[in-house]
C-alpha positions as CSV (number, residue, x, y, z in Angstrom):
1,Q,-93.3,4.2,-46.4
2,V,-94.7,4.6,-42.9
3,Q,-92.7,4.0,-39.9
4,L,-93.6,4.0,-36.0
5,V,-90.5,4.6,-34.0
6,E,-90.7,4.0,-30.1
7,S,-88.3,5.3,-27.5
8,G,-88.3,5.3,-23.6
9,G,-87.9,2.0,-22.4
10,G,-85.5,0.6,-20.0
11,L,-84.7,-0.9,-16.6
12,V,-86.4,0.4,-13.5
13,Q,-87.4,-0.8,-10.0
14,A,-90.8,-1.9,-8.9
15,G,-92.8,1.0,-8.0
16,G,-90.9,3.4,-10.4
17,S,-92.4,4.9,-13.6
18,L,-91.4,5.0,-17.2
19,T,-92.7,7.1,-20.3
20,L,-92.9,5.4,-23.7
21,S,-93.2,7.6,-26.8
22,C,-94.1,6.6,-30.3
23,E,-93.9,8.9,-33.5
24,A,-95.4,8.1,-36.9
25,S,-93.7,9.4,-40.0
26,G,-94.1,9.0,-43.7
27,D,-96.7,9.3,-46.2
28,I,-99.5,9.5,-43.8
29,F,-103.0,11.0,-44.6
30,N,-104.8,10.1,-41.3
31,I,-104.3,8.1,-38.2
32,N,-107.3,6.4,-36.5
33,L,-106.7,4.2,-33.6
34,M,-103.3,4.2,-31.9
35,A,-102.2,1.7,-29.3
36,W,-99.6,0.1,-27.2
37,H,-99.2,-3.6,-26.9
38,R,-96.9,-5.7,-25.0
39,Q,-95.4,-9.2,-25.1
40,A,-93.8,-11.0,-22.4
41,P,-91.3,-14.0,-22.8
42,G,-93.3,-17.2,-23.5
43,K,-96.6,-15.2,-23.7
44,Q,-98.9,-14.0,-26.6
45,R,-98.8,-10.1,-27.4
46,E,-101.7,-8.4,-25.5
47,S,-103.2,-5.0,-25.9
48,V,-102.4,-2.6,-22.9
49,A,-104.1,0.7,-23.9
50,T,-105.8,2.2,-27.0
51,I,-106.7,5.7,-27.9
52,T,-109.1,6.9,-30.7
53,Y,-108.5,9.9,-32.8
54,G,-110.8,11.9,-30.6
55,G,-109.2,10.8,-27.3
56,S,-111.3,8.0,-26.1
57,T,-109.3,5.3,-24.2
58,S,-109.4,2.0,-23.0
59,Y,-107.0,0.1,-20.8
60,E,-106.2,-3.9,-20.0
61,D,-107.5,-4.5,-16.5
62,S,-104.2,-5.0,-15.0
63,V,-102.8,-1.7,-15.9
64,K,-106.0,0.6,-15.1
65,G,-105.2,3.4,-12.5
66,R,-101.4,2.9,-13.2
67,F,-100.9,3.6,-17.0
68,T,-102.0,6.5,-19.0
69,I,-102.3,6.6,-22.7
70,S,-102.3,10.0,-24.6
71,R,-102.0,11.3,-28.1
72,D,-100.8,14.4,-30.0
73,N,-102.6,14.5,-33.4
74,A,-100.7,17.2,-34.9
75,K,-97.5,15.8,-34.0
76,R,-98.5,12.1,-34.8
77,T,-97.3,10.7,-31.5
78,V,-98.8,8.5,-28.8
79,T,-97.5,8.4,-25.3
80,L,-97.8,5.6,-22.7
81,Q,-97.2,6.8,-18.9
82,M,-96.5,4.0,-16.8
83,N,-96.6,4.4,-13.0
84,S,-96.4,1.9,-10.0
85,L,-94.6,-0.4,-12.2
86,K,-94.5,-4.3,-11.2
87,P,-92.2,-7.0,-12.3
88,E,-95.2,-8.6,-14.1
89,D,-95.1,-5.4,-16.6
90,T,-91.8,-6.7,-17.9
91,A,-92.3,-7.2,-21.6
92,V,-91.4,-5.6,-25.0
93,Y,-93.9,-2.9,-25.7
94,Y,-95.1,-2.2,-29.1
95,C,-96.6,0.9,-30.7
96,N,-99.6,0.2,-32.9
97,A,-101.7,2.4,-35.3
98,Q,-104.2,2.2,-37.9
99,I,-103.2,4.4,-40.7
100,R,-104.4,5.7,-44.0
101,T,-101.8,6.7,-46.6
102,T,-104.4,8.0,-49.2
103,P,-107.8,9.6,-49.0
104,M,-109.4,6.0,-49.7
105,P,-111.3,4.8,-46.6
106,T,-109.0,2.0,-46.0
107,Y,-106.8,1.7,-43.0
108,Q,-103.7,-0.6,-42.5
109,N,-102.2,-1.7,-39.3
110,Y,-98.5,-0.6,-38.5
111,W,-96.3,-1.8,-35.9
112,G,-93.1,-0.2,-34.3
113,Q,-90.0,-2.4,-33.7
114,G,-90.6,-2.8,-30.0
115,T,-88.8,-1.2,-26.8
116,Q,-87.9,-3.2,-24.0
117,V,-89.3,-2.6,-20.5
118,T,-87.7,-4.5,-17.5
119,V,-89.0,-4.0,-14.0
120,S,-86.9,-5.3,-11.2
121,S,-88.2,-6.5,-7.8
């Protein structure tokens, strides 16, 4: 069993900051790509930021320069530092990871349960 557990969501005023954390646990052999996605009411889920095992990152255009994704491979955690938050950042944020549970070269996609981020104007 593999679990991704997020923490750190909440309510913040525009211009404020929040840090989201996600820890992977369970029968894990290796974690490849880790990412944060979000889904606002009435909208499709979108990728916000991704990070490879080696630390290469990519960001959705609207969060570039404001959000920073990082990971600790030893602790199996991924963090999203969100600064200069805007009301349009309001969404449920989901942690995502590509995980191998055996030495076989097959990754499966896992999701956390989601954490609510609300930015008030």
